Coordinates of C-alpha atoms and ligand atoms in Angstrom, one line a residue:
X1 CA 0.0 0.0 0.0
X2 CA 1.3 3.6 -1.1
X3 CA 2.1 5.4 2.1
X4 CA 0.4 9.5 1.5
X5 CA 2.3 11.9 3.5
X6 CA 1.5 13.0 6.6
X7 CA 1.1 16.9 7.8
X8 CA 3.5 18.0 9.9
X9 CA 2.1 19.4 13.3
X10 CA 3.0 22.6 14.8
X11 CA 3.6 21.0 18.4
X12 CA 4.2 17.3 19.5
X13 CA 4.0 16.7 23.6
X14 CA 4.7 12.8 24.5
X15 CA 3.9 11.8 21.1
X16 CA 0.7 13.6 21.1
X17 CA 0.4 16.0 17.8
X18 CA -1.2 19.1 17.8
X19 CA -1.8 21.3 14.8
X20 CA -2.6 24.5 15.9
X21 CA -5.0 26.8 14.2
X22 CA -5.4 24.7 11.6
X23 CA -9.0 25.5 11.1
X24 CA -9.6 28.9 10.1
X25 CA -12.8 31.4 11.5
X26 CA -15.0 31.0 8.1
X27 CA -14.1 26.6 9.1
X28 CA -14.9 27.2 12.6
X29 CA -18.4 28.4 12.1
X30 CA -19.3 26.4 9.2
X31 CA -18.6 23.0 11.5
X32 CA -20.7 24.6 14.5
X33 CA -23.5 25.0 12.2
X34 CA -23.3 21.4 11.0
X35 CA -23.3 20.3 14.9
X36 CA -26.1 22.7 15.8
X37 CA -28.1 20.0 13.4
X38 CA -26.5 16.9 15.3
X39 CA -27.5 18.3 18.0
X40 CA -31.0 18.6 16.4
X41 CA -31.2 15.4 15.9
X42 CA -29.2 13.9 18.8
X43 CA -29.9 16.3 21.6
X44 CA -26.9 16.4 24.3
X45 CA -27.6 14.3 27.6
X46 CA -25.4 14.7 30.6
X47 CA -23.9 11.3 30.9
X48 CA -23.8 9.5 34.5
X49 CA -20.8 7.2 35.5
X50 CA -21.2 4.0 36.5
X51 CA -21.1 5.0 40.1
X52 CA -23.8 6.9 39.8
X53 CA -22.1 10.7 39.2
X54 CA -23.2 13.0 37.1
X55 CA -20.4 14.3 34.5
X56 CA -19.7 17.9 34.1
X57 CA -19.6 17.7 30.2
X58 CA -22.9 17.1 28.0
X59 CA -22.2 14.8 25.0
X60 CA -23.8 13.6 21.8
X61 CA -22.5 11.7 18.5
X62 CA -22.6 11.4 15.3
X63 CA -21.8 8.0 13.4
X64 CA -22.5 4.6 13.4
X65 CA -21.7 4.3 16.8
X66 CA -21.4 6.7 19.8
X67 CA -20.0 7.1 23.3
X68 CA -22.9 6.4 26.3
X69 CA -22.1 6.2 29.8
X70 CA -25.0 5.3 32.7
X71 CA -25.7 3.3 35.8
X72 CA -24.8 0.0 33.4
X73 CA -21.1 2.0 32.6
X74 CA -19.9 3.3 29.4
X75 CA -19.9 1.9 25.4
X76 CA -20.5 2.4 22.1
X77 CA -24.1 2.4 21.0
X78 CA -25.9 2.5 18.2
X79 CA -28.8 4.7 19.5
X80 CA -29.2 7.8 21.0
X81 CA -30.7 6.8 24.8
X82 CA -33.7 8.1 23.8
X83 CA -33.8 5.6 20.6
X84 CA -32.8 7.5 17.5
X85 CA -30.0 6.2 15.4
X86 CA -27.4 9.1 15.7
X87 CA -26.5 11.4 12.7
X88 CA -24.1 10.9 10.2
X89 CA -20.2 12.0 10.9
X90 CA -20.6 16.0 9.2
X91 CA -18.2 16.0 5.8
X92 CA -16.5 19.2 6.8
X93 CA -15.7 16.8 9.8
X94 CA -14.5 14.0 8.4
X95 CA -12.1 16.1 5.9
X96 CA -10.1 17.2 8.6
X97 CA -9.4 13.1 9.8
X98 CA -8.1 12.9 6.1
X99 CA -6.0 16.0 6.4
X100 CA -4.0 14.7 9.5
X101 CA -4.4 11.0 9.6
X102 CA -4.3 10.3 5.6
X103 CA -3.5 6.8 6.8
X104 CA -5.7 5.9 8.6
X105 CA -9.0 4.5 8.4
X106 CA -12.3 6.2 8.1
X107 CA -13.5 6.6 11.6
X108 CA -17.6 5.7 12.2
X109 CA -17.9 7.3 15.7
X110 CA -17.9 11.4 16.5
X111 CA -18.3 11.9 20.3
X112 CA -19.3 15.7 20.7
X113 CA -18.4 17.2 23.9
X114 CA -19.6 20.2 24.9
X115 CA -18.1 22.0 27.9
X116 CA -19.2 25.4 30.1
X117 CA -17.2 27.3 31.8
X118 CA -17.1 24.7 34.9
X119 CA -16.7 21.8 33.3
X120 CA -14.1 19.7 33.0
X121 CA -12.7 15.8 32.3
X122 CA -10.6 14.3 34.5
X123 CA -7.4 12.0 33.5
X124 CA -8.7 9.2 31.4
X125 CA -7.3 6.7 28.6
X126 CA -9.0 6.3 25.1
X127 CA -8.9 2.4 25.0
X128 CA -12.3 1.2 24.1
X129 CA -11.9 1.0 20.6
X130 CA -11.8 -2.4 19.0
X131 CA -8.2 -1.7 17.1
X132 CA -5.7 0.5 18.9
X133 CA -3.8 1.0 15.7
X134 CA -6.1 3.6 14.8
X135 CA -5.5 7.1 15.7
X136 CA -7.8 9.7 17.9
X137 CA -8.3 13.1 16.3
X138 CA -9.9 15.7 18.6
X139 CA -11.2 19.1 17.0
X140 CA -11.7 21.9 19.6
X141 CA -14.1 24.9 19.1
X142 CA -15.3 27.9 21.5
X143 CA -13.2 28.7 24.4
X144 CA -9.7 27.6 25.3
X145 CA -9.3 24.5 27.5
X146 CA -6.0 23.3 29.5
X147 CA -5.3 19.7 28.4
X148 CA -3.0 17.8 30.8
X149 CA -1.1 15.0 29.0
X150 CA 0.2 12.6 31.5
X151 CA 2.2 8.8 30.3
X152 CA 1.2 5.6 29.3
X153 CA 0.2 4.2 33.4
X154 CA -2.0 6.6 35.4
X155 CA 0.2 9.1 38.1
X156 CA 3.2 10.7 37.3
X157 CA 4.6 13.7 35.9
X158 CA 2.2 15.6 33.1
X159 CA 2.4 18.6 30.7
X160 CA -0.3 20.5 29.6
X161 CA -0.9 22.9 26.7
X162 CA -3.8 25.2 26.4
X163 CA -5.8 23.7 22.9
X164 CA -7.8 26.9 21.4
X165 CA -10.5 27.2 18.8
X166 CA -9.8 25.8 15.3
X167 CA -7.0 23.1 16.7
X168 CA -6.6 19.2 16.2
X169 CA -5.0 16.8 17.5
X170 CA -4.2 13.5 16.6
X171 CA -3.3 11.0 19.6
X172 CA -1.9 7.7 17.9
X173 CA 1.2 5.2 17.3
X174 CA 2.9 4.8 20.7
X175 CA 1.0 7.7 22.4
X176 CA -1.9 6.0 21.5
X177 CA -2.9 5.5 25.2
X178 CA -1.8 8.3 26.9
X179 CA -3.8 9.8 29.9
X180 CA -5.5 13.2 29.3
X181 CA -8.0 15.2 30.3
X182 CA -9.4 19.1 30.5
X183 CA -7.8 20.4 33.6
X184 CA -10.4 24.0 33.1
X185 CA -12.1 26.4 30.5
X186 CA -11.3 29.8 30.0
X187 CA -14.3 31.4 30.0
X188 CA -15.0 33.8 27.6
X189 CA -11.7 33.1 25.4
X190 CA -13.4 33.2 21.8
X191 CA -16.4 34.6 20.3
X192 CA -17.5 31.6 18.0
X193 CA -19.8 30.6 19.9
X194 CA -22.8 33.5 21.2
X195 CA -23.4 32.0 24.9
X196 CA -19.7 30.7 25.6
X197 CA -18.4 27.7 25.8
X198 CA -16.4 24.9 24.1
X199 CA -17.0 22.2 21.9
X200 CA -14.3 19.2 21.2
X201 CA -15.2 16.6 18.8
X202 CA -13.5 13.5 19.3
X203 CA -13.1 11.0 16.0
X204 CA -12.6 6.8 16.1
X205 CA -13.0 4.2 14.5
X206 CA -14.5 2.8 17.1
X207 CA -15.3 -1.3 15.7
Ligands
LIG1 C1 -11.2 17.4 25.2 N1 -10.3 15.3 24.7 O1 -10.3 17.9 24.5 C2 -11.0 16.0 25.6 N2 -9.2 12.0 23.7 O2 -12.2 18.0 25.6 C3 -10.0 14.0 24.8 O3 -10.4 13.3 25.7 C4 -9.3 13.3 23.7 O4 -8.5 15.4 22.8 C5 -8.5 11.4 22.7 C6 -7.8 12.0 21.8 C7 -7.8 13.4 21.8 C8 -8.5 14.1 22.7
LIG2 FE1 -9.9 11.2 25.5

């Protein structure tokens, strides 16, 4: 198979790749109006953990499958919890995967996160994908957010880099299961979107 060439990111922390601005303003709010309709169609739920705790981020998804968490713990579903199938991954979407993964394959799950000023997500692994050898590409919108990157085991030493509006990045190859997580928002950081907040989509291929 013909190898295509990779970008080359703008910042790379513990193997984690980070292409900063790569989306510009007029990209920005094209993508947010595509998400205002999966959100239309797959309205956001605050998602409980297993133990019974409400998270502080409210999530949807677009694909063929998406990320739930409730009382039962967290998967990939099909449906919506309230039965719907979810909406298909937006195109504008999916081109950016191409642009920084060209490698890789398509992925069939988009978990939208959306965060307010308070919210945040503690230190956590991606690993509930059914092949690791597929990258994680997150796209962050709205205000800036402090992401922690810690090492391969929970604990340890960590650096973190504020993500703002219009960057990706890719977490794959060796940094593949790296902890992270949004350490806080700052509120009121951009103007894309009219009451605050941010939006990260995260992309898989989830099965
Ligand atoms: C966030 N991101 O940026 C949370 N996971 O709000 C993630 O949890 C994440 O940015 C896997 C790969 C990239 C990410
Ligand atoms: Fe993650």
């Amino acid at each position: 198979m013909v190898k295509k060439m990779e970008p080359t990111p703008s910042l790379c922390i513990r193997g984690v790749s980070i292409f900063q601005g790569l989306l510009d303003s007029a990209a920005q709010m094209e993508m947010v109006a595509a998400l205002r309709e999966v959100a239309r169609m797959a309205p956001f739920f605050r998602p409980v953990t297993s133990r019974g705790q409400s998270m502080s981020v409210r999530m949807t998804s677009a694909g063929q499958v998406g990320w739930v968490s409730d009382r039962r713990g967290y998967r990939y579903e099909p449906r919506h919890p309230e039965g719907s199938n979810w909406p298909p991954i937006p195109e504008s979407v999916l081109a950016v995967w191409s642009q920084v993964v060209p490698n890789a394959r398509m992925p069939d799950s988009c978990l939208v996160n959306f965060y307010d000023a308070d919210a945040r997500m503690g230190m956590h692994q991606d690993r509930d994908e059914a092949d690791l050898e597929q990258p994680v590409v997150s796209i962050s919108l709205g205000d800036d957010a402090l992401f922690r990157i810690g090492n391969l085991t929970r604990g340890g030493k960590t650096e973190s880099v504020w993500l703002k509006s219009g960057d990706v990045l890719v977490i794959g190859g060796a940094a593949r299961l790296v902890y992270h997580g949004i350490d806080r928002i700052r509120a009121g950081s951009s103007k894309l979107l009219p009451d605050g907040g941010r939006i990260n989509l995260t992309l898989r291929v989830a099965r």
